Amino acid sequence: QVQLVESGGGLVQAGGSLRLSCAASGPTFNSYTMGWFRQAPGKERDFVAGMAGSGVYTLYADSVKGRFTISRDNAKNTMYLQMNSLKPEDTAVYYCAADQDNRRIVRTKWDLYDNWGQGTQVTVSS
């Protein structure tokens, strides 16, 4: 069972930047796909970005493309989400998740991911 811990959330003004981190336990971090999701109050949990275990293939939601960058450091068992040009509509709880059933593709449905972190709040003020 992979355990995930997010950090790096906070309050930022519109146009600002934040970097989220997701630390994973276990020795096989590079053997599965990782993803970032977010959930605003009263809304569904939405896919933000994902990266295959190989680190070669990435996928972004249209709403964050060009502003957010996902990366992973397999040596540190850590995934990152660099968020630039933040907008008030980016305000949400951000979760990292592990899709241990595959390594090569990035799936966007949250219920296909096996393990989740506790979430970190990101608030963007206008």
PDB file of N, CA and C in Angstrom, residues 18-106:
ATOM      1  N   LEU A  18       2.797  28.595  -6.986  1.00  0.00           N
ATOM      2  CA  LEU A  18       2.985  27.667  -5.878  1.00  0.00           C
ATOM      3  C   LEU A  18       3.548  26.375  -6.443  1.00  0.00           C
ATOM      4  N   ARG A  19       4.284  25.643  -5.611  1.00  0.00           N
ATOM      5  CA  ARG A  19       4.721  24.317  -6.000  1.00  0.00           C
ATOM      6  C   ARG A  19       4.252  23.319  -4.959  1.00  0.00           C
ATOM      7  N   LEU A  20       3.489  22.357  -5.423  1.00  0.00           N
ATOM      8  CA  LEU A  20       3.020  21.279  -4.556  1.00  0.00           C
ATOM      9  C   LEU A  20       3.977  20.101  -4.657  1.00  0.00           C
ATOM     10  N   SER A  21       4.122  19.407  -3.549  1.00  0.00           N
ATOM     11  CA  SER A  21       4.927  18.185  -3.506  1.00  0.00           C
ATOM     12  C   SER A  21       4.074  17.035  -3.011  1.00  0.00           C
ATOM     13  N   CYS A  22       4.416  15.851  -3.466  1.00  0.00           N
ATOM     14  CA  CYS A  22       3.739  14.635  -3.016  1.00  0.00           C
ATOM     15  C   CYS A  22       4.806  13.582  -2.764  1.00  0.00           C
ATOM     16  N   ALA A  23       5.007  13.278  -1.497  1.00  0.00           N
ATOM     17  CA  ALA A  23       5.998  12.268  -1.118  1.00  0.00           C
ATOM     18  C   ALA A  23       5.325  10.919  -0.991  1.00  0.00           C
ATOM     19  N   ALA A  24       5.930   9.913  -1.604  1.00  0.00           N
ATOM     20  CA  ALA A  24       5.350   8.578  -1.607  1.00  0.00           C
ATOM     21  C   ALA A  24       6.236   7.607  -0.840  1.00  0.00           C
ATOM     22  N   SER A  25       5.606   6.680  -0.143  1.00  0.00           N
ATOM     23  CA  SER A  25       6.359   5.621   0.534  1.00  0.00           C
ATOM     24  C   SER A  25       6.525   4.444  -0.415  1.00  0.00           C
ATOM     25  N   GLY A  26       7.446   3.551  -0.084  1.00  0.00           N
ATOM     26  CA  GLY A  26       7.580   2.341  -0.871  1.00  0.00           C
ATOM     27  C   GLY A  26       8.680   2.436  -1.909  1.00  0.00           C
ATOM     28  N   PRO A  27       9.231   1.288  -2.305  1.00  0.00           N
ATOM     29  CA  PRO A  27      10.415   1.257  -3.174  1.00  0.00           C
ATOM     30  C   PRO A  27      10.126   1.243  -4.660  1.00  0.00           C
ATOM     31  N   THR A  28       8.868   1.229  -5.059  1.00  0.00           N
ATOM     32  CA  THR A  28       8.568   1.047  -6.483  1.00  0.00           C
ATOM     33  C   THR A  28       7.877   2.259  -7.074  1.00  0.00           C
ATOM     34  N   PHE A  29       8.295   3.411  -6.683  1.00  0.00           N
ATOM     35  CA  PHE A  29       7.641   4.659  -7.085  1.00  0.00           C
ATOM     36  C   PHE A  29       7.596   4.821  -8.587  1.00  0.00           C
ATOM     37  N   ASN A  30       8.612   4.365  -9.300  1.00  0.00           N
ATOM     38  CA  ASN A  30       8.651   4.571 -10.746  1.00  0.00           C
ATOM     39  C   ASN A  30       7.891   3.493 -11.512  1.00  0.00           C
ATOM     40  N   SER A  31       7.174   2.634 -10.807  1.00  0.00           N
ATOM     41  CA  SER A  31       6.484   1.555 -11.489  1.00  0.00           C
ATOM     42  C   SER A  31       4.999   1.841 -11.710  1.00  0.00           C
ATOM     43  N   TYR A  32       4.535   3.024 -11.373  1.00  0.00           N
ATOM     44  CA  TYR A  32       3.126   3.321 -11.584  1.00  0.00           C
ATOM     45  C   TYR A  32       2.921   4.797 -11.905  1.00  0.00           C
ATOM     46  N   THR A  33       1.770   5.048 -12.498  1.00  0.00           N
ATOM     47  CA  THR A  33       1.387   6.407 -12.858  1.00  0.00           C
ATOM     48  C   THR A  33       0.954   7.193 -11.622  1.00  0.00           C
ATOM     49  N   MET A  34       1.281   8.462 -11.617  1.00  0.00           N
ATOM     50  CA  MET A  34       0.868   9.366 -10.545  1.00  0.00           C
ATOM     51  C   MET A  34       0.050  10.508 -11.143  1.00  0.00           C
ATOM     52  N   GLY A  35      -0.876  11.003 -10.359  1.00  0.00           N
ATOM     53  CA  GLY A  35      -1.709  12.093 -10.845  1.00  0.00           C
ATOM     54  C   GLY A  35      -2.011  13.128  -9.772  1.00  0.00           C
ATOM     55  N   TRP A  36      -2.386  14.305 -10.246  1.00  0.00           N
ATOM     56  CA  TRP A  36      -2.890  15.373  -9.370  1.00  0.00           C
ATOM     57  C   TRP A  36      -4.353  15.620  -9.721  1.00  0.00           C
ATOM     58  N   PHE A  37      -5.167  15.739  -8.703  1.00  0.00           N
ATOM     59  CA  PHE A  37      -6.575  16.063  -8.855  1.00  0.00           C
ATOM     60  C   PHE A  37      -6.884  17.239  -7.944  1.00  0.00           C
ATOM     61  N   ARG A  38      -8.032  17.870  -8.187  1.00  0.00           N
ATOM     62  CA  ARG A  38      -8.453  18.945  -7.296  1.00  0.00           C
ATOM     63  C   ARG A  38      -9.964  18.919  -7.137  1.00  0.00           C
ATOM     64  N   GLN A  39     -10.391  19.427  -5.991  1.00  0.00           N
ATOM     65  CA  GLN A  39     -11.816  19.453  -5.702  1.00  0.00           C
ATOM     66  C   GLN A  39     -12.169  20.755  -5.001  1.00  0.00           C
ATOM     67  N   ALA A  40     -13.023  21.525  -5.646  1.00  0.00           N
ATOM     68  CA  ALA A  40     -13.532  22.763  -5.055  1.00  0.00           C
ATOM     69  C   ALA A  40     -14.822  22.451  -4.296  1.00  0.00           C
ATOM     70  N   PRO A  41     -15.197  23.281  -3.345  1.00  0.00           N
ATOM     71  CA  PRO A  41     -16.418  23.022  -2.571  1.00  0.00           C
ATOM     72  C   PRO A  41     -17.638  22.871  -3.468  1.00  0.00           C
ATOM     73  N   GLY A  42     -18.374  21.811  -3.244  1.00  0.00           N
ATOM     74  CA  GLY A  42     -19.594  21.577  -4.004  1.00  0.00           C
ATOM     75  C   GLY A  42     -19.387  21.061  -5.405  1.00  0.00           C
ATOM     76  N   LYS A  43     -18.138  20.765  -5.761  1.00  0.00           N
ATOM     77  CA  LYS A  43     -17.848  20.290  -7.114  1.00  0.00           C
ATOM     78  C   LYS A  43     -17.218  18.913  -7.073  1.00  0.00           C
ATOM     79  N   GLU A  44     -17.174  18.281  -8.229  1.00  0.00           N
ATOM     80  CA  GLU A  44     -16.565  16.966  -8.328  1.00  0.00           C
ATOM     81  C   GLU A  44     -15.043  17.065  -8.300  1.00  0.00           C
ATOM     82  N   ARG A  45     -14.428  15.932  -8.029  1.00  0.00           N
ATOM     83  CA  ARG A  45     -12.974  15.865  -8.055  1.00  0.00           C
ATOM     84  C   ARG A  45     -12.524  15.788  -9.516  1.00  0.00           C
ATOM     85  N   ASP A  46     -11.693  16.728  -9.929  1.00  0.00           N
ATOM     86  CA  ASP A  46     -11.290  16.834 -11.327  1.00  0.00           C
ATOM     87  C   ASP A  46      -9.815  16.509 -11.517  1.00  0.00           C
ATOM     88  N   PHE A  47      -9.538  15.901 -12.626  1.00  0.00           N
ATOM     89  CA  PHE A  47      -8.157  15.620 -13.025  1.00  0.00           C
ATOM     90  C   PHE A  47      -7.446  16.926 -13.353  1.00  0.00           C
ATOM     91  N   VAL A  48      -6.215  17.044 -12.901  1.00  0.00           N
ATOM     92  CA  VAL A  48      -5.398  18.224 -13.188  1.00  0.00           C
ATOM     93  C   VAL A  48      -4.228  17.850 -14.102  1.00  0.00           C
ATOM     94  N   ALA A  49      -3.439  16.877 -13.669  1.00  0.00           N
ATOM     95  CA  ALA A  49      -2.264  16.476 -14.439  1.00  0.00           C
ATOM     96  C   ALA A  49      -1.826  15.092 -13.989  1.00  0.00           C
ATOM     97  N   GLY A  50      -1.126  14.395 -14.878  1.00  0.00           N
ATOM     98  CA  GLY A  50      -0.624  13.085 -14.529  1.00  0.00           C
ATOM     99  C   GLY A  50       0.650  12.781 -15.280  1.00  0.00           C
ATOM    100  N   MET A  51       1.402  11.855 -14.719  1.00  0.00           N
ATOM    101  CA  MET A  51       2.664  11.449 -15.341  1.00  0.00           C
ATOM    102  C   MET A  51       2.813   9.949 -15.208  1.00  0.00           C
ATOM    103  N   ALA A  52       3.146   9.293 -16.307  1.00  0.00           N
ATOM    104  CA  ALA A  52       3.358   7.856 -16.286  1.00  0.00           C
ATOM    105  C   ALA A  52       4.604   7.512 -15.472  1.00  0.00           C
ATOM    106  N   GLY A  53       4.674   6.259 -15.040  1.00  0.00           N
ATOM    107  CA  GLY A  53       5.787   5.826 -14.212  1.00  0.00           C
ATOM    108  C   GLY A  53       7.138   6.025 -14.856  1.00  0.00           C
ATOM    109  N   SER A  54       7.171   5.881 -16.163  1.00  0.00           N
ATOM    110  CA  SER A  54       8.431   6.065 -16.880  1.00  0.00           C
ATOM    111  C   SER A  54       8.887   7.509 -16.864  1.00  0.00           C
ATOM    112  N   GLY A  55       7.961   8.435 -16.598  1.00  0.00           N
ATOM    113  CA  GLY A  55       8.291   9.847 -16.622  1.00  0.00           C
ATOM    114  C   GLY A  55       8.269  10.457 -18.011  1.00  0.00           C
ATOM    115  N   VAL A  56       7.987   9.649 -19.013  1.00  0.00           N
ATOM    116  CA  VAL A  56       8.025  10.140 -20.400  1.00  0.00           C
ATOM    117  C   VAL A  56       6.704  10.784 -20.798  1.00  0.00           C
ATOM    118  N   TYR A  57       5.618  10.183 -20.397  1.00  0.00           N
ATOM    119  CA  TYR A  57       4.308  10.631 -20.861  1.00  0.00           C
ATOM    120  C   TYR A  57       3.616  11.452 -19.786  1.00  0.00           C
ATOM    121  N   THR A  58       3.128  12.640 -20.156  1.00  0.00           N
ATOM    122  CA  THR A  58       2.379  13.497 -19.248  1.00  0.00           C
ATOM    123  C   THR A  58       1.075  13.918 -19.910  1.00  0.00           C
ATOM    124  N   LEU A  59       0.130  14.274 -19.071  1.00  0.00           N
ATOM    125  CA  LEU A  59      -1.179  14.705 -19.563  1.00  0.00           C
ATOM    126  C   LEU A  59      -1.685  15.815 -18.647  1.00  0.00           C
ATOM    127  N   TYR A  60      -2.293  16.827 -19.251  1.00  0.00           N
ATOM    128  CA  TYR A  60      -2.811  17.954 -18.479  1.00  0.00           C
ATOM    129  C   TYR A  60      -4.270  18.221 -18.835  1.00  0.00           C
ATOM    130  N   ALA A  61      -5.014  18.699 -17.863  1.00  0.00           N
ATOM    131  CA  ALA A  61      -6.348  19.211 -18.145  1.00  0.00           C
ATOM    132  C   ALA A  61      -6.209  20.491 -18.971  1.00  0.00           C
ATOM    133  N   ASP A  62      -7.161  20.732 -19.838  1.00  0.00           N
ATOM    134  CA  ASP A  62      -7.097  21.922 -20.692  1.00  0.00           C
ATOM    135  C   ASP A  62      -7.032  23.204 -19.866  1.00  0.00           C
ATOM    136  N   SER A  63      -7.669  23.193 -18.724  1.00  0.00           N
ATOM    137  CA  SER A  63      -7.757  24.396 -17.905  1.00  0.00           C
ATOM    138  C   SER A  63      -6.420  24.808 -17.295  1.00  0.00           C
ATOM    139  N   VAL A  64      -5.461  23.889 -17.250  1.00  0.00           N
ATOM    140  CA  VAL A  64      -4.167  24.210 -16.635  1.00  0.00           C
ATOM    141  C   VAL A  64      -3.008  24.121 -17.613  1.00  0.00           C
ATOM    142  N   LYS A  65      -3.286  23.679 -18.815  1.00  0.00           N
ATOM    143  CA  LYS A  65      -2.228  23.507 -19.808  1.00  0.00           C
ATOM    144  C   LYS A  65      -1.518  24.825 -20.069  1.00  0.00           C
ATOM    145  N   GLY A  66      -0.185  24.776 -20.038  1.00  0.00           N
ATOM    146  CA  GLY A  66       0.603  25.980 -20.248  1.00  0.00           C
ATOM    147  C   GLY A  66       0.889  26.757 -18.983  1.00  0.00           C
ATOM    148  N   ARG A  67       0.200  26.430 -17.904  1.00  0.00           N
ATOM    149  CA  ARG A  67       0.412  27.117 -16.628  1.00  0.00           C
ATOM    150  C   ARG A  67       0.987  26.190 -15.559  1.00  0.00           C
ATOM    151  N   PHE A  68       0.588  24.929 -15.581  1.00  0.00           N
ATOM    152  CA  PHE A  68       1.040  23.959 -14.585  1.00  0.00           C
ATOM    153  C   PHE A  68       2.019  22.992 -15.234  1.00  0.00           C
ATOM    154  N   THR A  69       2.967  22.529 -14.428  1.00  0.00           N
ATOM    155  CA  THR A  69       3.935  21.542 -14.895  1.00  0.00           C
ATOM    156  C   THR A  69       4.074  20.448 -13.851  1.00  0.00           C
ATOM    157  N   ILE A  70       3.887  19.214 -14.294  1.00  0.00           N
ATOM    158  CA  ILE A  70       4.054  18.066 -13.409  1.00  0.00           C
ATOM    159  C   ILE A  70       5.438  17.479 -13.619  1.00  0.00           C
ATOM    160  N   SER A  71       6.038  17.022 -12.534  1.00  0.00           N
ATOM    161  CA  SER A  71       7.339  16.360 -12.638  1.00  0.00           C
ATOM    162  C   SER A  71       7.458  15.355 -11.508  1.00  0.00           C
ATOM    163  N   ARG A  72       8.415  14.470 -11.629  1.00  0.00           N
ATOM    164  CA  ARG A  72       8.633  13.503 -10.564  1.00  0.00           C
ATOM    165  C   ARG A  72      10.120  13.225 -10.455  1.00  0.00           C
ATOM    166  N   ASP A  73      10.558  13.009  -9.237  1.00  0.00           N
ATOM    167  CA  ASP A  73      11.937  12.629  -8.948  1.00  0.00           C
ATOM    168  C   ASP A  73      11.873  11.228  -8.349  1.00  0.00           C
ATOM    169  N   ASN A  74      12.112  10.233  -9.175  1.00  0.00           N
ATOM    170  CA  ASN A  74      11.974   8.853  -8.715  1.00  0.00           C
ATOM    171  C   ASN A  74      12.995   8.502  -7.638  1.00  0.00           C
ATOM    172  N   ALA A  75      14.132   9.155  -7.655  1.00  0.00           N
ATOM    173  CA  ALA A  75      15.157   8.891  -6.640  1.00  0.00           C
ATOM    174  C   ALA A  75      14.688   9.360  -5.262  1.00  0.00           C
ATOM    175  N   LYS A  76      13.822  10.368  -5.257  1.00  0.00           N
ATOM    176  CA  LYS A  76      13.314  10.911  -3.988  1.00  0.00           C
ATOM    177  C   LYS A  76      11.891  10.456  -3.704  1.00  0.00           C
ATOM    178  N   ASN A  77      11.330   9.618  -4.574  1.00  0.00           N
ATOM    179  CA  ASN A  77       9.939   9.183  -4.407  1.00  0.00           C
ATOM    180  C   ASN A  77       8.993  10.369  -4.249  1.00  0.00           C
ATOM    181  N   THR A  78       9.190  11.378  -5.039  1.00  0.00           N
ATOM    182  CA  THR A  78       8.419  12.601  -4.895  1.00  0.00           C
ATOM    183  C   THR A  78       7.930  13.091  -6.252  1.00  0.00           C
ATOM    184  N   MET A  79       6.693  13.558  -6.261  1.00  0.00           N
ATOM    185  CA  MET A  79       6.088  14.165  -7.440  1.00  0.00           C
ATOM    186  C   MET A  79       5.813  15.629  -7.130  1.00  0.00           C
ATOM    187  N   TYR A  80       5.874  16.455  -8.150  1.00  0.00           N
ATOM    188  CA  TYR A  80       5.675  17.889  -7.957  1.00  0.00           C
ATOM    189  C   TYR A  80       4.617  18.423  -8.923  1.00  0.00           C
ATOM    190  N   LEU A  81       4.017  19.516  -8.542  1.00  0.00           N
ATOM    191  CA  LEU A  81       3.144  20.259  -9.449  1.00  0.00           C
ATOM    192  C   LEU A  81       3.499  21.731  -9.313  1.00  0.00           C
ATOM    193  N   GLN A  82       4.171  22.252 -10.319  1.00  0.00           N
ATOM    194  CA  GLN A  82       4.496  23.668 -10.349  1.00  0.00           C
ATOM    195  C   GLN A  82       3.323  24.405 -10.971  1.00  0.00           C
ATOM    196  N   MET A  83       2.776  25.346 -10.229  1.00  0.00           N
ATOM    197  CA  MET A  83       1.587  26.067 -10.674  1.00  0.00           C
ATOM    198  C   MET A  83       1.934  27.541 -10.833  1.00  0.00           C
ATOM    199  N   ASN A  84       1.871  28.012 -12.056  1.00  0.00           N
ATOM    200  CA  ASN A  84       2.160  29.419 -12.356  1.00  0.00           C
ATOM    201  C   ASN A  84       0.901  30.102 -12.871  1.00  0.00           C
ATOM    202  N   SER A  85       0.942  31.426 -12.871  1.00  0.00           N
ATOM    203  CA  SER A  85      -0.185  32.226 -13.373  1.00  0.00           C
ATOM    204  C   SER A  85      -1.504  31.761 -12.764  1.00  0.00           C
ATOM    205  N   LEU A  86      -1.503  31.609 -11.474  1.00  0.00           N
ATOM    206  CA  LEU A  86      -2.681  31.076 -10.793  1.00  0.00           C
ATOM    207  C   LEU A  86      -3.873  32.018 -10.909  1.00  0.00           C
ATOM    208  N   LYS A  87      -5.046  31.420 -10.972  1.00  0.00           N
ATOM    209  CA  LYS A  87      -6.300  32.145 -11.109  1.00  0.00           C
ATOM    210  C   LYS A  87      -7.209  31.801  -9.928  1.00  0.00           C
ATOM    211  N   PRO A  88      -8.139  32.669  -9.598  1.00  0.00           N
ATOM    212  CA  PRO A  88      -9.077  32.346  -8.506  1.00  0.00           C
ATOM    213  C   PRO A  88      -9.798  31.020  -8.728  1.00  0.00           C
ATOM    214  N   GLU A  89     -10.070  30.676  -9.969  1.00  0.00           N
ATOM    215  CA  GLU A  89     -10.755  29.411 -10.241  1.00  0.00           C
ATOM    216  C   GLU A  89      -9.882  28.191 -10.008  1.00  0.00           C
ATOM    217  N   ASP A  90      -8.617  28.380  -9.718  1.00  0.00           N
ATOM    218  CA  ASP A  90      -7.743  27.264  -9.343  1.00  0.00           C
ATOM    219  C   ASP A  90      -7.889  26.912  -7.859  1.00  0.00           C
ATOM    220  N   THR A  91      -8.624  27.701  -7.132  1.00  0.00           N
ATOM    221  CA  THR A  91      -8.831  27.448  -5.709  1.00  0.00           C
ATOM    222  C   THR A  91      -9.526  26.113  -5.491  1.00  0.00           C
ATOM    223  N   ALA A  92      -8.905  25.260  -4.687  1.00  0.00           N
ATOM    224  CA  ALA A  92      -9.436  23.913  -4.436  1.00  0.00           C
ATOM    225  C   ALA A  92      -8.515  23.193  -3.463  1.00  0.00           C
ATOM    226  N   VAL A  93      -8.969  22.045  -3.009  1.00  0.00           N
ATOM    227  CA  VAL A  93      -8.071  21.112  -2.331  1.00  0.00           C
ATOM    228  C   VAL A  93      -7.429  20.249  -3.406  1.00  0.00           C
ATOM    229  N   TYR A  94      -6.122  20.173  -3.372  1.00  0.00           N
ATOM    230  CA  TYR A  94      -5.365  19.405  -4.355  1.00  0.00           C
ATOM    231  C   TYR A  94      -4.912  18.090  -3.739  1.00  0.00           C
ATOM    232  N   TYR A  95      -5.118  17.020  -4.492  1.00  0.00           N
ATOM    233  CA  TYR A  95      -4.774  15.685  -4.041  1.00  0.00           C
ATOM    234  C   TYR A  95      -3.795  15.047  -5.018  1.00  0.00           C
ATOM    235  N   CYS A  96      -2.844  14.307  -4.482  1.00  0.00           N
ATOM    236  CA  CYS A  96      -2.060  13.443  -5.354  1.00  0.00           C
ATOM    237  C   CYS A  96      -2.578  12.013  -5.201  1.00  0.00           C
ATOM    238  N   ALA A  97      -2.392  11.240  -6.250  1.00  0.00           N
ATOM    239  CA  ALA A  97      -2.941   9.897  -6.268  1.00  0.00           C
ATOM    240  C   ALA A  97      -2.042   8.978  -7.078  1.00  0.00           C
ATOM    241  N   ALA A  98      -2.080   7.705  -6.725  1.00  0.00           N
ATOM    242  CA  ALA A  98      -1.282   6.693  -7.409  1.00  0.00           C
ATOM    243  C   ALA A  98      -2.198   5.713  -8.130  1.00  0.00           C
ATOM    244  N   ASP A  99      -1.880   5.464  -9.378  1.00  0.00           N
ATOM    245  CA  ASP A  99      -2.604   4.473 -10.190  1.00  0.00           C
ATOM    246  C   ASP A  99      -1.687   3.279 -10.354  1.00  0.00           C
ATOM    247  N   GLN A 100      -1.771   2.371  -9.393  1.00  0.00           N
ATOM    248  CA  GLN A 100      -0.811   1.273  -9.352  1.00  0.00           C
ATOM    249  C   GLN A 100      -1.090   0.176 -10.359  1.00  0.00           C
ATOM    250  N   ASP A 101      -2.194   0.286 -11.073  1.00  0.00           N
ATOM    251  CA  ASP A 101      -2.513  -0.740 -12.059  1.00  0.00           C
ATOM    252  C   ASP A 101      -1.858  -0.495 -13.404  1.00  0.00           C
ATOM    253  N   ASN A 102      -1.211   0.620 -13.568  1.00  0.00           N
ATOM    254  CA  ASN A 102      -0.547   0.828 -14.847  1.00  0.00           C
ATOM    255  C   ASN A 102       0.637   1.759 -14.702  1.00  0.00           C
ATOM    256  N   ARG A 103       1.518   1.658 -15.640  1.00  0.00           N
ATOM    257  CA  ARG A 103       2.757   2.443 -15.624  1.00  0.00           C
ATOM    258  C   ARG A 103       2.903   3.309 -16.861  1.00  0.00           C
ATOM    259  N   ARG A 104       2.178   2.974 -17.914  1.00  0.00           N
ATOM    260  CA  ARG A 104       2.469   3.586 -19.207  1.00  0.00           C
ATOM    261  C   ARG A 104       1.514   4.694 -19.611  1.00  0.00           C
ATOM    262  N   ILE A 105       0.305   4.683 -19.080  1.00  0.00           N
ATOM    263  CA  ILE A 105      -0.647   5.701 -19.514  1.00  0.00           C
ATOM    264  C   ILE A 105      -1.107   6.513 -18.321  1.00  0.00           C
ATOM    265  N   VAL A 106      -1.774   7.617 -18.603  1.00  0.00           N
ATOM    266  CA  VAL A 106      -2.343   8.469 -17.568  1.00  0.00           C
ATOM    267  C   VAL A 106      -3.853   8.452 -17.722  1.00  0.00           C
TER     268      VAL A 106
END
